[in-house]
CSV table of C-alpha atoms in Angstrom, one decimal:
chain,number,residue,atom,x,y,z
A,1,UNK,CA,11.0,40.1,6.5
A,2,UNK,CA,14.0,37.6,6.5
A,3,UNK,CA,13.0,36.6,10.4
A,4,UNK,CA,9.8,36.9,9.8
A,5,UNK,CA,10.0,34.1,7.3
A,6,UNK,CA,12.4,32.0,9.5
A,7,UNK,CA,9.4,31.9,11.9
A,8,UNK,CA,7.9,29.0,9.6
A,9,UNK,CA,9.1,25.6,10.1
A,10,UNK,CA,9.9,23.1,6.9
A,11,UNK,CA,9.6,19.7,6.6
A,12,UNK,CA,10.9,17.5,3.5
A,13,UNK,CA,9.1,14.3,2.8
A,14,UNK,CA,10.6,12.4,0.4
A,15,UNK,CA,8.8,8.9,-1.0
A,16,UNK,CA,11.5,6.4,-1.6
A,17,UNK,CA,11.8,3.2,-3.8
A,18,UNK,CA,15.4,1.6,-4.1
A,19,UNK,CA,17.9,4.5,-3.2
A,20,UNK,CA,20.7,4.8,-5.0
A,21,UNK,CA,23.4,7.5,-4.7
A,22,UNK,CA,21.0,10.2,-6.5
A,23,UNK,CA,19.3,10.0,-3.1
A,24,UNK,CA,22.6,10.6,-0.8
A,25,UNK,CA,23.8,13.4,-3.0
A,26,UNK,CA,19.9,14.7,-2.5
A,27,UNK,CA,20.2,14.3,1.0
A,28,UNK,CA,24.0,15.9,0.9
A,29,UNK,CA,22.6,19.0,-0.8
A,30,UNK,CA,19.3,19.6,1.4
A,31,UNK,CA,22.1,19.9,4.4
A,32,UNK,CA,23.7,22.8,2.5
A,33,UNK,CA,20.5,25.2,2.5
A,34,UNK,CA,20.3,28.4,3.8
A,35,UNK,CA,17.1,27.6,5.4
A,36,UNK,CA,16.7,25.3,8.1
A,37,UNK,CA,15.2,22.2,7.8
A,38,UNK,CA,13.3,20.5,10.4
A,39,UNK,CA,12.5,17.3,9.8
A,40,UNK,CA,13.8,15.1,6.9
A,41,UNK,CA,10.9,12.1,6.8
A,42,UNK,CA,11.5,9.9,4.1
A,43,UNK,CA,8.6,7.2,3.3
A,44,UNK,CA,10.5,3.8,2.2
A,45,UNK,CA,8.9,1.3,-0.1
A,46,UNK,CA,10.4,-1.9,1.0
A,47,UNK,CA,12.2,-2.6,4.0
A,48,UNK,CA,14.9,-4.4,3.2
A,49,UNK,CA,15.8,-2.0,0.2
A,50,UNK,CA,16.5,0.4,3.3
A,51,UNK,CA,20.4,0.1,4.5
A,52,UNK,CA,19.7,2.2,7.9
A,53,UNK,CA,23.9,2.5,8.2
A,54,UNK,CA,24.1,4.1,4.7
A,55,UNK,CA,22.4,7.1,6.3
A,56,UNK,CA,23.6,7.6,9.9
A,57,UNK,CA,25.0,11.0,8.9
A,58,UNK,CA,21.9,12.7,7.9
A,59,UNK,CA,20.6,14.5,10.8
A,60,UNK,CA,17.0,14.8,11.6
A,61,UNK,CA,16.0,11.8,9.3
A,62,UNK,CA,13.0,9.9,9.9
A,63,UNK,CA,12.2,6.9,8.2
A,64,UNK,CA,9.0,4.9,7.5
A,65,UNK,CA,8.0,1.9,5.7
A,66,UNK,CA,5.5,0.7,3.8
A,67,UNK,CA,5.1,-2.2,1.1
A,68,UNK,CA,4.3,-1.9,-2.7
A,69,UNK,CA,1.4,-3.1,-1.9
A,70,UNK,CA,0.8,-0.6,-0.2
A,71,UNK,CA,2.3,2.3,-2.1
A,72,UNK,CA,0.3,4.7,-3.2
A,73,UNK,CA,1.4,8.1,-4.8
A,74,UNK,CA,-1.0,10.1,-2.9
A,75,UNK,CA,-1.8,7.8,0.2
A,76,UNK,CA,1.9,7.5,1.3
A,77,UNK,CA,2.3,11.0,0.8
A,78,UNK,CA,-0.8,11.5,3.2
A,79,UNK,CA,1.1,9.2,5.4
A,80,UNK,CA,3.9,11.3,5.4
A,81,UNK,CA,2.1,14.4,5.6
A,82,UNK,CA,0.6,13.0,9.0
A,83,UNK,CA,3.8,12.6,10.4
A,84,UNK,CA,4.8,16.3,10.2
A,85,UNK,CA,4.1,19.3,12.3
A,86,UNK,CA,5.8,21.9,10.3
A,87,UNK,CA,4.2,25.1,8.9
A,88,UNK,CA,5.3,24.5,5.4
A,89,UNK,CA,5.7,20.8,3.8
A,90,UNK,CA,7.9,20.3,0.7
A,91,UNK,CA,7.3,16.8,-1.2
A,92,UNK,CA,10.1,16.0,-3.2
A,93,UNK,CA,10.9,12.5,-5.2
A,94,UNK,CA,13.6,10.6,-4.3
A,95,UNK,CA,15.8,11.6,-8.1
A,96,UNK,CA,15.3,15.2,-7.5
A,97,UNK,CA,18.4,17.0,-6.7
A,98,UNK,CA,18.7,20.5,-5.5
A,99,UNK,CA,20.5,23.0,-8.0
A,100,UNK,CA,22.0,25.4,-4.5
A,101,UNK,CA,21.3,26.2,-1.1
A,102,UNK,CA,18.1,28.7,-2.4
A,103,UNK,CA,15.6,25.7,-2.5
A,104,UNK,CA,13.8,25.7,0.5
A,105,UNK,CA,14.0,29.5,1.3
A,106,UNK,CA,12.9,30.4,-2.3
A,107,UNK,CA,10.0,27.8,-1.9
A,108,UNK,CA,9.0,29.5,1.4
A,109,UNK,CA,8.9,33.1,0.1
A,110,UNK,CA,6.3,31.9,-2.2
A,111,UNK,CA,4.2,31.9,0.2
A,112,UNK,CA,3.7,35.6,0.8
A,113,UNK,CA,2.6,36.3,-2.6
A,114,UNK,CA,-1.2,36.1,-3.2
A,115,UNK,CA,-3.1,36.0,-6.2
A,116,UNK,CA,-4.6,38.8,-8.5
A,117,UNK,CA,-7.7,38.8,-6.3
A,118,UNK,CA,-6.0,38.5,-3.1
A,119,UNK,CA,-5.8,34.4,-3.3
A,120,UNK,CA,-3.8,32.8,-0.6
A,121,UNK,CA,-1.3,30.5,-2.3
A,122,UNK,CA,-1.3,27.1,-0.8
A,123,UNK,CA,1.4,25.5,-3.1
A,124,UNK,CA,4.5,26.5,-4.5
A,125,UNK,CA,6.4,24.3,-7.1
A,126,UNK,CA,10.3,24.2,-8.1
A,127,UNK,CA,11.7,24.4,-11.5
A,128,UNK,CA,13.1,21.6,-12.7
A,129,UNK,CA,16.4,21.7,-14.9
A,130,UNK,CA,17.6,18.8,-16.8
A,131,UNK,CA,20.4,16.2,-15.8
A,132,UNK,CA,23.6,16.3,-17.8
A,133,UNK,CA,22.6,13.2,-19.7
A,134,UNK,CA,19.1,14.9,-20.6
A,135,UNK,CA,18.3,14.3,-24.5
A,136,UNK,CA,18.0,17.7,-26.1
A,137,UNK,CA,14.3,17.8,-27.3
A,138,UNK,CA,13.7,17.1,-23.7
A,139,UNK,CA,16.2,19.8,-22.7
A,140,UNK,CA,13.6,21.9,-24.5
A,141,UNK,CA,10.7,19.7,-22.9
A,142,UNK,CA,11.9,21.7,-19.5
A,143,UNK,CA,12.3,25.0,-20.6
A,144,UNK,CA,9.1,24.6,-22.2
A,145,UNK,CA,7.6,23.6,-19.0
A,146,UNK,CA,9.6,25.2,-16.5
A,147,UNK,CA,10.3,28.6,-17.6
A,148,UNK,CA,12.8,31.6,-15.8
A,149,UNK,CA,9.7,33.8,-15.3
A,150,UNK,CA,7.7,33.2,-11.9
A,151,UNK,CA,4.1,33.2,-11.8
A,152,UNK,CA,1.1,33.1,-9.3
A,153,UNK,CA,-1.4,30.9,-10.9
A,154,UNK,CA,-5.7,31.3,-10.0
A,155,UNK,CA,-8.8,30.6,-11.6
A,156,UNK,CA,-8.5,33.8,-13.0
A,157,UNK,CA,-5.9,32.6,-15.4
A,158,UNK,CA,-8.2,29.4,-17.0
A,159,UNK,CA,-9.1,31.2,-19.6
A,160,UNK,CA,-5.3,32.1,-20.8
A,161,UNK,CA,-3.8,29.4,-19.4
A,162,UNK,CA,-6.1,26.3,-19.8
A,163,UNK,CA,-4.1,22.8,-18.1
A,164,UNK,CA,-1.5,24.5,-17.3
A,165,UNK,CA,-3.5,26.8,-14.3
A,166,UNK,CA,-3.4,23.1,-12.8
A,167,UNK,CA,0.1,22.7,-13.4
A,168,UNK,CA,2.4,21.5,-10.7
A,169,UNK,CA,4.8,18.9,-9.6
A,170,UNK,CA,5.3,16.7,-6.3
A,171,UNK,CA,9.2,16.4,-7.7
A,172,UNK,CA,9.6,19.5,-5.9
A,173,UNK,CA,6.7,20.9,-4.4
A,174,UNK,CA,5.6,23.2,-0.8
A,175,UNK,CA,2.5,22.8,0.8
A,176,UNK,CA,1.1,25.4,3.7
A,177,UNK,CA,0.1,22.0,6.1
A,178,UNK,CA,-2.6,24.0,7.7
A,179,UNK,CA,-4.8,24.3,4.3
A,180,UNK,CA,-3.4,20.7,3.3
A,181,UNK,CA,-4.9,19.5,6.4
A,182,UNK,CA,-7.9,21.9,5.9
A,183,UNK,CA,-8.6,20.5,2.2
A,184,UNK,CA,-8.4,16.7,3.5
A,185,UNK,CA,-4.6,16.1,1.9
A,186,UNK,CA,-3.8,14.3,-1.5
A,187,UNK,CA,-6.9,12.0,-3.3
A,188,UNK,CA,-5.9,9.1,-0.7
A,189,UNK,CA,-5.9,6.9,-4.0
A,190,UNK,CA,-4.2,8.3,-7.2
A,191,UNK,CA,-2.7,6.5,-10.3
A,192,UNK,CA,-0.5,9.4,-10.1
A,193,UNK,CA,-0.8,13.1,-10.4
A,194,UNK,CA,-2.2,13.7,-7.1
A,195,UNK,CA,-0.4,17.0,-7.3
A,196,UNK,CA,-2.4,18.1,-10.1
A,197,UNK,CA,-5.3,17.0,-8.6
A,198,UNK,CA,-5.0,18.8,-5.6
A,199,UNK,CA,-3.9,22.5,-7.7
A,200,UNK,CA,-6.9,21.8,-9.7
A,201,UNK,CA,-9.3,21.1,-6.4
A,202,UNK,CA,-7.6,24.6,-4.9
A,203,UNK,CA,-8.1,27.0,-8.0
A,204,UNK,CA,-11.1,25.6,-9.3
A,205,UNK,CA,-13.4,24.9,-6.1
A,206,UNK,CA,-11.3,26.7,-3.2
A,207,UNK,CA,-10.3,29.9,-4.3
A,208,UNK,CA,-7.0,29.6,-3.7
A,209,UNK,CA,-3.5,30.0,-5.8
A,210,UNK,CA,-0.6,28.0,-7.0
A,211,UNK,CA,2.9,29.3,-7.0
A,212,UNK,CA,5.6,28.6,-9.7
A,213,UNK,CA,8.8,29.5,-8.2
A,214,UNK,CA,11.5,29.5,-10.7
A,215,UNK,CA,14.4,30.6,-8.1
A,216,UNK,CA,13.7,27.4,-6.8
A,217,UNK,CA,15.6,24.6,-9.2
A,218,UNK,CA,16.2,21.2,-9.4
A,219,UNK,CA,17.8,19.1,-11.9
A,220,UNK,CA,15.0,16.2,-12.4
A,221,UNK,CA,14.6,14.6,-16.0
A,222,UNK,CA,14.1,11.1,-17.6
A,223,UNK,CA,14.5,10.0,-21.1
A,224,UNK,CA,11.6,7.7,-21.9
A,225,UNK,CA,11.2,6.0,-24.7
A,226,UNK,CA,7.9,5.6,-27.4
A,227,UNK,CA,6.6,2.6,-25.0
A,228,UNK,CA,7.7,4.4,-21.5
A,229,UNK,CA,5.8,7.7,-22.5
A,230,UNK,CA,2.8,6.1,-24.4
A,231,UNK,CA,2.4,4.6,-20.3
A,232,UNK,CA,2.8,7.1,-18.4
A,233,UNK,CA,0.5,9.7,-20.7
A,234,UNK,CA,-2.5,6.5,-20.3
A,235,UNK,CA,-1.4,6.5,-17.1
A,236,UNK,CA,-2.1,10.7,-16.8
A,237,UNK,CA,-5.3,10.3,-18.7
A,238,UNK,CA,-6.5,7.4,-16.3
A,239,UNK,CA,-5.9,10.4,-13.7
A,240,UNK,CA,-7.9,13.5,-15.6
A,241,UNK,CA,-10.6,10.7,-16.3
A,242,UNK,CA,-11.3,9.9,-12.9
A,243,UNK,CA,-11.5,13.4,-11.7
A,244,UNK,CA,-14.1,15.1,-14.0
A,245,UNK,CA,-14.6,17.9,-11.2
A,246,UNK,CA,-10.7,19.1,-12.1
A,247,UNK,CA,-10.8,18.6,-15.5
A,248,UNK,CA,-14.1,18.8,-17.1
A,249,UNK,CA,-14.2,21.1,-19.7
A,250,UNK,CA,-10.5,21.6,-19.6
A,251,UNK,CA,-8.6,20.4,-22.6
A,252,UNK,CA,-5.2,19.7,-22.3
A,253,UNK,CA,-4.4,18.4,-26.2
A,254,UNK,CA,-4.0,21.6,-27.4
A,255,UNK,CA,-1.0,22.2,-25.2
A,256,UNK,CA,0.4,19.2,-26.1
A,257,UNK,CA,0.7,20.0,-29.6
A,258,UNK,CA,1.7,23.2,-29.1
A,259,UNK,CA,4.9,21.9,-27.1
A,260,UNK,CA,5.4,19.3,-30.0
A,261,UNK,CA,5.5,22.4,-33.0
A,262,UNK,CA,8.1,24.5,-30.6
A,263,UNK,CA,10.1,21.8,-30.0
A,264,UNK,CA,10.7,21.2,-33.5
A,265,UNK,CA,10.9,24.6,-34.7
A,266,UNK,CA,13.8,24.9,-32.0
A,267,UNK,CA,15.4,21.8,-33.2
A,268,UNK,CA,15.2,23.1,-36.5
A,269,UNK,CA,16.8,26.7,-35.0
A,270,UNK,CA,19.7,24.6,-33.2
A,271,UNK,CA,20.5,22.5,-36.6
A,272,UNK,CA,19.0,19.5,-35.6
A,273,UNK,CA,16.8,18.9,-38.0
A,274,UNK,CA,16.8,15.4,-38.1
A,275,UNK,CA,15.9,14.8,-34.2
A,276,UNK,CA,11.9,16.4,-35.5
A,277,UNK,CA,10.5,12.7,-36.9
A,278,UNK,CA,12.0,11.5,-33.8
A,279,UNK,CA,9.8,13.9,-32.0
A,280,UNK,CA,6.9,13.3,-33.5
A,281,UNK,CA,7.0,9.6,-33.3
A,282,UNK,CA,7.3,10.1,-29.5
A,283,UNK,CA,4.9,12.3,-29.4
A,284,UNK,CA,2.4,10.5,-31.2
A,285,UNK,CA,3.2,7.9,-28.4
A,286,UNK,CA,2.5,10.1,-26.2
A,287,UNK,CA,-1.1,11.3,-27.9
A,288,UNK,CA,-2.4,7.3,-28.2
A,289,UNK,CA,-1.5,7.0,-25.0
A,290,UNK,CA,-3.9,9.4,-23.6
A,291,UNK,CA,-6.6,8.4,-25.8
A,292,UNK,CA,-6.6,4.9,-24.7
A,293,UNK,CA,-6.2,6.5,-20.8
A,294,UNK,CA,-9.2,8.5,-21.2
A,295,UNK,CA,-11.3,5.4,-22.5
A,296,UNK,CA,-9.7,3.3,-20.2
A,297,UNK,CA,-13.2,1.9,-19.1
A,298,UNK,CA,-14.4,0.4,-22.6
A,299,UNK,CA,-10.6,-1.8,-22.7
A,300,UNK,CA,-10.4,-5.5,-21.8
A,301,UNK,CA,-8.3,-5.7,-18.3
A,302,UNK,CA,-5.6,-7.5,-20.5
A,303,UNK,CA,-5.0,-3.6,-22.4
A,304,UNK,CA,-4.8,-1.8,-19.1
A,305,UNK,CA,-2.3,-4.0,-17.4
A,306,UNK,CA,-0.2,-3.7,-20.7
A,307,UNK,CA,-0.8,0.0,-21.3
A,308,UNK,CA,-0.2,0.9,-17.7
A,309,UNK,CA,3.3,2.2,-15.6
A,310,UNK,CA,1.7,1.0,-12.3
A,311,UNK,CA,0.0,-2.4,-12.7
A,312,UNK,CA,0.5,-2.2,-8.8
A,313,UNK,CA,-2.6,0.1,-8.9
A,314,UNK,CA,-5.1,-2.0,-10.7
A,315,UNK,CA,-4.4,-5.0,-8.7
A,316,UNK,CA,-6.3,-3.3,-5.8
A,317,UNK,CA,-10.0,-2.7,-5.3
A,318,UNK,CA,-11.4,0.2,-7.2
């Protein structure tokens, strides 16, 4: 089974916007797996934020540029994705940082699972852990999120699972490039959450399966603030609005606030009782947020380019 598996080649595609040394020690720790890596092919935004020299000792790297302008989260990926030839594609973001040398084999292994019904899994996604400087109702956030238990996700599982079927993340995320290719790639123009879109497109009108893979970890987590998170949840409902054939039908409040009541209930276990307003300040953020993305078509273009995390997007032609 072991050289069976080593039969499929990997690529890593990594978008990049100002690299810092949370990219080197990225790159540092994908050179430590137990499973070989191809091709490394990073997608630049901004030439001269690229200092070639900084990287001469990562072997097999590929660089390519593009401009903000012409960044987009799932047309650069598709760029990416076109420069590949490997069986299996992992995307990963540029602040993701591999946990061990299990990434990319656990990632692969996915991909011999099927569904309940035989589904061929076409996407396998990492867990992510939080950094050591993670706030601790996001700690929970990732447990929440990114449990211990493994799971093979199919439209047989809407009904239990709602959202979260559709749950995935490019942060650390396979692809099988034959069905990518097959399926036309990432929505070539995405605010964001063009890995969403694509799980959704898979379970909902392919008849395929997505694969959580929790031996596969990163450590990935931000701590946004009120204003950072009310953007980037308008930003997410911009997303769901635009693709009604994903998410029609499929509410994703209810999940929301059943994240907010565990959170604070496990405050309250941790004695931390006084981080729960804090909580629910943010994540009332978080809730107007998505309102005002979902009816982004009734605001003045003045409220989207204030509500929005990528004004970059809504500069362009629509």
């Amino acid at each position: 089974m072991e050289e069976k598996m080593q039969e499929k080649t990997v690529d890593v595609i990594i978008p990049v916007y100002k690299p810092d040394e949370k990219l080197k020690l990225l790159l540092r720790r994908l050179g430590k797996q137990s499973y070989p890596i191809r091709r490394i092919i990073i997608m630049n935004t901004e030439r001269s934020y690229w200092k070639e020299e900084e990287y001469s000792w990562v072997p097999n790297l590929e660089v390519h540029h593009v401009t903000k302008e012409e960044f987009d989260h799932g047309g650069t990926r598709n760029q990416g994705a076109g420069y590949s030839e490997a069986d299996i594609m992992v995307f990963m973001t540029d602040d993701a940082v591999p946990a061990d040398g299990n990434l990319i084999g656990a990632l692969v292994r996915s991909f011999d699972q099927t569904g309940k019904g035989k589904e061929k899994v076409v996407m396998a996604y990492g867990r992510q852990l939080p950094n050591s400087d993670c706030a601790l109702a996001e700690q929970y956030t990732r447990s929440f999120n990114y449990s211990e238990q493994s799971r093979v996700k199919t439209g047989g599982d809407l009904k239990e699972l709602g959202i979260k079927t559709f749950f995935a993340s490019n942060v650390c995320c396979a692809y099988d490039r034959a069905a990518f290719l097959e399926a036309g790639g990432f929505i070539s123009r995405t605010i964001f959450n063009e890995d969403m879109i694509y799980a959704g497109n898979a379970v909902r009108h392919r008849g395929q399966a997505v694969a959580y893979e929790a031996g596969a970890k990163v450590y990935h987590s931000h701590n946004y603030g009120c204003i950072a998170q009310f953007k980037r949840n308008f930003d997410l409902a911009v997303s769901q609005a635009d693709h009604p054939e994903v998410f029609e039908g499929i509410r994703s409040e209810g999940e929301g606030i059943r994240l907010v009541k565990k959170t604070c209930a496990w405050l309250v276990k941790e004695r931390k009782p006084w981080l729960v307003p804090g909580v629910i300040v943010k994540s009332g953020f978080k809730y107007m947020g998505y309102l005002m993305g979902k009816r982004y078509r009734s605001l003045p273009k003045r409220l989207v380019l204030s509500f929005t995390m990528n004004r970059e997007y809504w500069k362009k032609e629509r």
